[in-house]
Amino acid sequence: MKTATYSAPSNIAFIKYWGATDLDRVLPSNPSISMTLSECRSQTTVRFEPGVRAPDEIFLFDSRDQPVPLTEPFRRGIERHLAAARQRYGIEGCFHIATRNNFPAQAGLASSASGFAALAAGINEAADLGLDPAGLSDLARISGSGSASRSVFGGFVEWPASAEATSARRIAPADYWALSDVIAIVESGGKEVSSRQGHRRAAASPHFARRQELLPQRLATVRSAISNRDLETLGPILEEEAIELHLVAMSSHPPIFYWKPATLTVLEAVRRLRSDGVSAWATMDAGANVHVLCATTSEREVATALSRVPGVLQVLPDRIGTGPRRHEEAVGTAP
Ligand code: DP6
């Protein structure tokens, strides 16, 4: 029997994964680029008993390590992941999983990228898979959360798109560029339509094909903006990309509306920050909350401004981070 505990961070996409050429094999229609965060993390303990034929056990804890009931979709997500890992690596034995998020469970922030990256790191060690970082990235996305492939690495990360590209890779380390992601929470519940549904419906949007044509140039600009630490070039693309993701979602069949009125109020506040001379740029994933990217030196000013915006429930300042970490203390054992 072997036990391993890892935490992994969430990430924010600069160029979004939205649409797949093969959703079952989690092959994206386009490459995506993200920044790995530091503070928003999932921590997971995996205990593996080789050869034991018994049902897996899954436990969820809150940020203070108190047990909380599992929702069915949450349980099914982890079960799907374990099944996919067993099949891929011929694992025989039984898993005990204990997991928690350190960010507020009701913050409406996607925890699947951090959750599956932490789970993959735990499975790799507990079941002695011996995977290298690329293998770990592949294992993280195996059950459907493509963005989890990027949370295995710190810094700036690219997940290419091709039948062979099953894993992401780091394009610059976390200490390369001190960027912050100040997250304005405007919706605290989970999203009504999953990203998986969004990927499935994306190609039905009349804007999807045009997006694919525009992406090569946009990807090249983002890569070079990162390499030159050039926020003035990166920022407008972040906003373009987020608007386009939601444009595609809103024009899919049936349409998907993730924004809330306060999403637009925050976008307006970000434009106001810029007219006051602060280089702050917004992006959104498949949800209503707004991630505001800025130099870490502006983080406090941006957080203060966002906390005053009507409709903002909470502001979570986060920043670029170094990726998964190993921990000695198991999840669920705090007194
Ligand atoms: C909009 O299929 O990875 O965040 O498993 O829910 O995290 P989750 O979704 P996934 O799609 C990610 C969609 C996105 C853009 C991105 O992170 O690239």
Coordinates of C-alpha atoms and ligand atoms in Angstrom, one line a residue:
M1 CA 0.0 0.0 0.0
K2 CA 1.4 3.4 -0.9
T3 CA 0.1 6.9 -0.2
A4 CA 0.9 10.2 -1.9
T5 CA -0.4 13.8 -1.3
Y6 CA -0.1 16.5 -3.9
S7 CA -1.6 19.9 -4.4
A8 CA -2.0 21.5 -7.9
P9 CA -3.0 25.0 -8.9
S10 CA -5.7 26.2 -11.2
N11 CA -4.7 28.0 -14.4
I12 CA -6.1 30.9 -16.4
A13 CA -6.2 30.5 -20.2
F14 CA -4.9 33.4 -22.3
I15 CA -5.8 31.5 -25.5
K16 CA -8.8 29.3 -24.8
Y17 CA -9.4 25.6 -25.4
W18 CA -13.0 25.7 -26.8
G19 CA -14.0 23.0 -29.2
A20 CA -12.6 19.6 -29.8
T21 CA -11.7 17.4 -32.8
D22 CA -12.3 14.4 -30.6
L23 CA -14.0 15.0 -27.3
D24 CA -13.7 11.4 -26.1
R25 CA -9.9 11.5 -26.6
V26 CA -9.8 15.1 -25.4
L27 CA -8.1 16.4 -28.6
P28 CA -8.6 20.1 -28.8
S29 CA -9.5 22.0 -32.0
N30 CA -6.8 24.6 -31.3
P31 CA -3.7 25.0 -29.2
S32 CA -4.2 26.9 -25.9
I33 CA -1.9 28.9 -23.7
S34 CA -2.3 29.6 -20.0
M35 CA -0.7 31.0 -16.9
T36 CA -0.6 28.6 -13.9
L37 CA -1.9 30.2 -10.7
S38 CA -0.3 30.0 -7.2
E39 CA -3.1 30.3 -4.6
C40 CA -6.2 28.6 -6.0
R41 CA -5.2 24.9 -5.4
S42 CA -6.7 21.5 -5.0
Q43 CA -4.9 19.1 -2.7
T44 CA -5.4 15.3 -3.0
T45 CA -4.3 12.3 -1.1
V46 CA -4.2 9.0 -3.1
R47 CA -3.8 5.7 -1.3
F48 CA -3.4 2.7 -3.5
E49 CA -3.7 -0.9 -2.5
P50 CA -2.3 -3.0 -5.3
G51 CA -4.1 -6.2 -6.2
V52 CA -7.0 -5.5 -3.8
R53 CA -10.4 -6.0 -5.5
A54 CA -12.7 -3.6 -3.5
P55 CA -14.7 -0.5 -4.5
D56 CA -12.7 2.7 -4.6
E57 CA -13.4 5.3 -1.8
I58 CA -13.7 9.0 -2.5
F59 CA -13.9 11.7 0.2
L60 CA -14.3 15.4 -0.1
F61 CA -13.2 17.9 2.6
D62 CA -13.7 21.6 2.9
S63 CA -10.8 24.1 3.2
R64 CA -10.6 23.5 7.0
D65 CA -10.5 19.7 6.4
Q66 CA -14.0 19.0 7.6
P67 CA -15.8 16.3 5.6
V68 CA -18.4 17.5 3.1
P69 CA -20.9 15.4 1.1
L70 CA -20.0 14.5 -2.4
T71 CA -22.2 15.6 -5.2
E72 CA -22.9 12.9 -7.8
P73 CA -21.2 14.7 -10.7
F74 CA -18.1 15.2 -8.5
R75 CA -18.1 11.4 -7.6
R76 CA -18.6 10.4 -11.2
G77 CA -15.8 12.7 -12.4
I78 CA -13.3 11.0 -10.2
E79 CA -14.6 7.5 -10.9
R80 CA -14.3 8.2 -14.7
H81 CA -10.8 9.4 -14.1
L82 CA -9.8 6.3 -12.1
A83 CA -11.4 4.0 -14.7
A84 CA -9.5 5.8 -17.6
A85 CA -6.2 5.6 -15.7
R86 CA -6.8 1.8 -14.9
Q87 CA -7.5 1.1 -18.6
R88 CA -4.6 3.1 -19.9
Y89 CA -1.9 1.9 -17.5
G90 CA -3.3 -1.6 -16.6
I91 CA -3.6 -0.7 -13.0
E92 CA -5.1 -3.4 -10.7
G93 CA -6.0 -2.4 -7.2
C94 CA -8.1 -0.2 -5.2
F95 CA -7.9 3.6 -4.6
H96 CA -8.8 5.7 -1.6
I97 CA -9.0 9.4 -2.6
A98 CA -9.3 12.3 -0.2
T99 CA -9.4 15.8 -1.7
R100 CA -10.1 19.4 -1.0
N101 CA -9.9 22.8 -2.6
N102 CA -8.3 25.7 -0.7
F103 CA -10.3 28.3 -2.5
P104 CA -13.9 28.9 -1.4
A105 CA -16.0 26.0 -2.7
Q106 CA -18.8 28.4 -3.6
A107 CA -16.6 30.8 -5.4
G108 CA -17.8 29.6 -8.8
L109 CA -14.2 28.9 -9.8
A110 CA -13.5 25.8 -11.9
S111 CA -11.7 23.3 -9.8
S112 CA -11.4 20.6 -12.4
A113 CA -8.0 21.7 -13.8
S114 CA -6.4 21.8 -10.3
G115 CA -8.4 18.8 -9.1
F116 CA -7.4 16.4 -11.9
A117 CA -3.8 17.7 -12.0
A118 CA -3.4 16.9 -8.2
L119 CA -5.2 13.6 -8.7
A120 CA -2.9 12.6 -11.5
A121 CA 0.2 13.4 -9.5
G122 CA -1.1 11.3 -6.6
I123 CA -2.0 8.4 -8.8
N124 CA 1.4 8.5 -10.5
E125 CA 3.2 8.2 -7.3
A126 CA 0.9 5.9 -5.3
A127 CA 0.5 3.4 -8.2
D128 CA 4.2 3.6 -9.1
L129 CA 3.5 4.7 -12.7
G130 CA 6.8 6.5 -13.1
L131 CA 5.4 9.1 -15.5
D132 CA 7.5 12.0 -16.6
P133 CA 5.9 15.5 -16.7
A134 CA 4.6 15.0 -20.2
G135 CA 3.0 11.6 -19.1
L136 CA 1.6 13.3 -16.0
S137 CA 0.0 16.0 -18.2
D138 CA -1.5 13.3 -20.4
L139 CA -2.9 11.5 -17.3
A140 CA -4.4 14.7 -15.9
R141 CA -6.6 15.3 -19.0
I142 CA -7.4 11.6 -19.6
S143 CA -11.0 11.8 -18.4
G144 CA -12.0 15.0 -20.1
S145 CA -10.7 18.1 -18.4
G146 CA -8.3 19.3 -21.1
S147 CA -7.2 22.3 -19.1
A148 CA -5.9 20.0 -16.4
S149 CA -3.1 19.0 -18.8
R150 CA -1.7 22.6 -18.3
S151 CA -1.9 22.7 -14.5
V152 CA 0.8 20.1 -14.2
F153 CA 3.4 22.7 -15.1
G154 CA 4.2 26.0 -13.5
G155 CA 4.6 29.4 -15.3
F156 CA 3.3 29.8 -18.9
V157 CA 2.1 26.7 -20.5
E158 CA 1.0 25.7 -24.0
W159 CA -1.1 22.7 -24.9
P160 CA -0.7 22.1 -28.6
A161 CA -3.4 20.7 -30.8
S162 CA -2.7 17.6 -32.8
A163 CA -3.5 13.9 -32.6
E164 CA -0.1 13.3 -31.1
A165 CA -0.2 16.3 -28.7
T166 CA -1.7 14.7 -25.7
S167 CA 0.3 16.7 -23.2
A168 CA 1.1 20.3 -22.5
R169 CA 4.5 21.9 -22.1
R170 CA 6.0 24.8 -20.2
I171 CA 7.0 27.7 -22.4
A172 CA 8.4 30.0 -19.7
P173 CA 8.9 29.5 -15.9
A174 CA 7.0 31.2 -13.2
D175 CA 9.8 33.6 -12.3
Y176 CA 10.1 34.8 -15.8
W177 CA 7.4 37.4 -15.5
A178 CA 5.6 38.6 -12.3
L179 CA 2.0 38.7 -13.4
S180 CA -1.1 38.7 -11.1
D181 CA -4.6 37.4 -11.8
V182 CA -7.1 39.3 -9.6
I183 CA -10.3 37.3 -9.7
A184 CA -13.6 39.2 -9.3
I185 CA -16.2 36.7 -8.2
V186 CA -19.7 37.8 -9.4
E187 CA -21.3 34.4 -9.3
S188 CA -20.9 31.9 -6.5
G189 CA -22.7 28.8 -7.8
G190 CA -21.4 26.3 -10.3
K191 CA -22.1 26.8 -14.0
E192 CA -25.3 25.5 -15.6
V193 CA -23.7 24.2 -18.8
S194 CA -20.5 22.3 -18.5
S195 CA -17.4 23.1 -20.6
R196 CA -17.8 19.6 -22.1
Q197 CA -21.2 20.7 -23.5
G198 CA -19.6 23.9 -24.7
H199 CA -16.9 22.1 -26.6
R200 CA -19.5 19.8 -28.1
R201 CA -21.7 22.7 -29.3
A202 CA -18.9 25.1 -30.3
A203 CA -18.5 24.1 -34.0
A204 CA -22.2 24.9 -34.5
S205 CA -21.5 28.6 -34.0
P206 CA -21.0 30.6 -37.3
H207 CA -18.1 32.3 -35.6
F208 CA -16.2 29.1 -34.8
A209 CA -14.6 28.6 -38.2
R210 CA -13.5 32.3 -38.4
R211 CA -12.0 31.9 -34.9
Q212 CA -9.9 29.0 -36.1
E213 CA -8.6 31.2 -39.0
L214 CA -7.7 34.0 -36.6
L215 CA -6.0 31.8 -34.0
P216 CA -2.5 31.1 -35.6
Q217 CA -1.7 34.9 -35.6
R218 CA -3.1 35.4 -32.1
L219 CA -1.1 32.4 -30.7
A220 CA 2.1 33.8 -32.3
T221 CA 1.4 37.2 -30.7
V222 CA 0.8 35.7 -27.3
R223 CA 3.9 33.6 -27.4
S224 CA 6.0 36.6 -28.4
A225 CA 4.3 38.9 -25.8
I226 CA 5.2 36.4 -23.1
S227 CA 8.7 36.1 -24.4
N228 CA 9.1 39.9 -24.4
R229 CA 7.1 40.4 -21.1
D230 CA 4.9 42.8 -23.0
L231 CA 1.6 43.3 -21.2
E232 CA 0.5 46.1 -23.6
T233 CA 0.5 43.6 -26.4
L234 CA -0.8 40.6 -24.4
G235 CA -3.7 42.5 -22.8
P236 CA -5.8 43.4 -25.8
I237 CA -5.5 39.8 -27.0
L238 CA -6.6 38.4 -23.6
E239 CA -9.8 40.5 -23.9
E240 CA -10.4 39.6 -27.6
E241 CA -10.0 36.0 -26.8
A242 CA -12.4 36.0 -23.9
I243 CA -15.0 37.9 -25.8
E244 CA -14.7 35.5 -28.7
L245 CA -15.1 32.4 -26.5
H246 CA -18.3 33.8 -25.2
L247 CA -19.4 35.0 -28.6
V248 CA -19.0 31.4 -29.8
A249 CA -20.8 30.0 -26.7
M250 CA -23.7 32.5 -27.1
S251 CA -24.1 31.7 -30.8
S252 CA -23.9 27.9 -30.4
H253 CA -27.0 25.7 -30.7
P254 CA -28.6 25.8 -28.3
P255 CA -26.9 29.0 -27.1
I256 CA -24.9 29.2 -23.8
F257 CA -24.9 32.4 -21.7
Y258 CA -22.3 32.3 -19.0
W259 CA -22.2 36.1 -18.2
K260 CA -24.2 37.8 -15.5
P261 CA -24.9 41.6 -15.5
A262 CA -22.0 42.1 -13.0
T263 CA -19.6 40.5 -15.6
L264 CA -20.2 43.6 -17.8
T265 CA -19.9 46.0 -14.8
V266 CA -16.5 44.5 -14.0
L267 CA -15.4 44.8 -17.7
E268 CA -16.3 48.5 -17.5
A269 CA -14.3 48.9 -14.3
V270 CA -11.3 47.3 -16.0
R271 CA -11.5 49.8 -18.8
R272 CA -11.8 52.6 -16.3
L273 CA -8.7 51.3 -14.5
R274 CA -6.9 51.5 -17.9
S275 CA -8.0 55.1 -18.5
D276 CA -6.6 55.9 -15.1
G277 CA -3.3 54.6 -16.2
V278 CA -3.3 51.0 -14.8
S279 CA -2.4 48.3 -17.2
A280 CA -5.2 45.8 -16.3
W281 CA -6.8 43.4 -18.7
A282 CA -9.8 41.1 -18.4
T283 CA -10.4 37.5 -19.3
M284 CA -13.1 35.0 -18.5
D285 CA -13.4 31.2 -18.7
A286 CA -16.7 29.4 -19.1
G287 CA -18.4 31.3 -16.3
A288 CA -19.4 34.8 -15.2
N289 CA -16.3 35.6 -13.0
V290 CA -13.7 37.9 -14.4
H291 CA -9.9 37.4 -14.2
V292 CA -8.0 40.6 -14.3
L293 CA -4.4 40.3 -15.4
C294 CA -1.9 42.9 -14.3
A295 CA 1.7 43.4 -13.2
T296 CA 2.1 42.1 -9.6
T297 CA 3.1 45.6 -8.7
S298 CA -0.5 46.8 -9.5
E299 CA -2.2 43.8 -7.8
R300 CA -3.3 45.7 -4.7
E301 CA -4.7 48.7 -6.6
V302 CA -6.6 46.5 -9.0
A303 CA -8.0 44.4 -6.1
T304 CA -9.2 47.5 -4.3
A305 CA -10.9 48.9 -7.4
L306 CA -12.6 45.6 -8.1
S307 CA -13.8 45.1 -4.6
R308 CA -15.8 48.4 -4.9
V309 CA -17.6 47.3 -8.1
P310 CA -21.3 46.7 -7.5
G311 CA -22.2 43.0 -7.9
V312 CA -18.7 41.8 -6.9
L313 CA -19.1 39.3 -4.1
Q314 CA -15.4 38.6 -3.4
V315 CA -12.0 39.4 -4.8
L316 CA -9.3 36.7 -4.9
P317 CA -5.9 38.1 -5.7
D318 CA -3.8 35.3 -7.2
R319 CA -0.6 35.3 -9.2
I320 CA 1.7 33.2 -11.4
G321 CA 2.8 30.0 -9.7
T322 CA 5.2 27.1 -10.0
G323 CA 2.9 24.2 -10.3
P324 CA 2.1 21.0 -8.3
R325 CA 3.7 20.4 -4.9
R326 CA 4.2 17.2 -2.9
H327 CA 2.9 17.3 0.8
E328 CA 3.7 15.2 3.8
E329 CA 0.4 15.7 5.5
A330 CA -2.6 13.8 4.1
V331 CA -5.9 15.5 3.3
G332 CA -8.6 14.9 5.9
T333 CA -6.3 14.3 8.8
A334 CA -6.4 17.8 10.3
P335 CA -7.8 17.7 13.9
Ligands
DP6_1 C1 -13.1 28.0 -21.0 O1 -12.8 20.9 -20.8 O2 -10.7 21.8 -19.6 O3 -11.7 27.1 -19.3 O4 -12.8 20.6 -17.2 O5 -14.4 22.4 -16.9 O6 -12.0 22.9 -16.7 P1 -13.1 22.0 -17.3 O7 -13.1 22.4 -18.8 P2 -12.1 22.0 -20.0 O8 -12.3 23.3 -20.9 C2 -11.7 24.5 -20.5 C3 -12.4 25.6 -21.0 C4 -12.0 27.0 -20.7 C5 -10.8 27.5 -21.5 C6 -9.4 26.9 -21.1 O9 -9.2 26.7 -19.9 O10 -8.6 26.7 -22.0

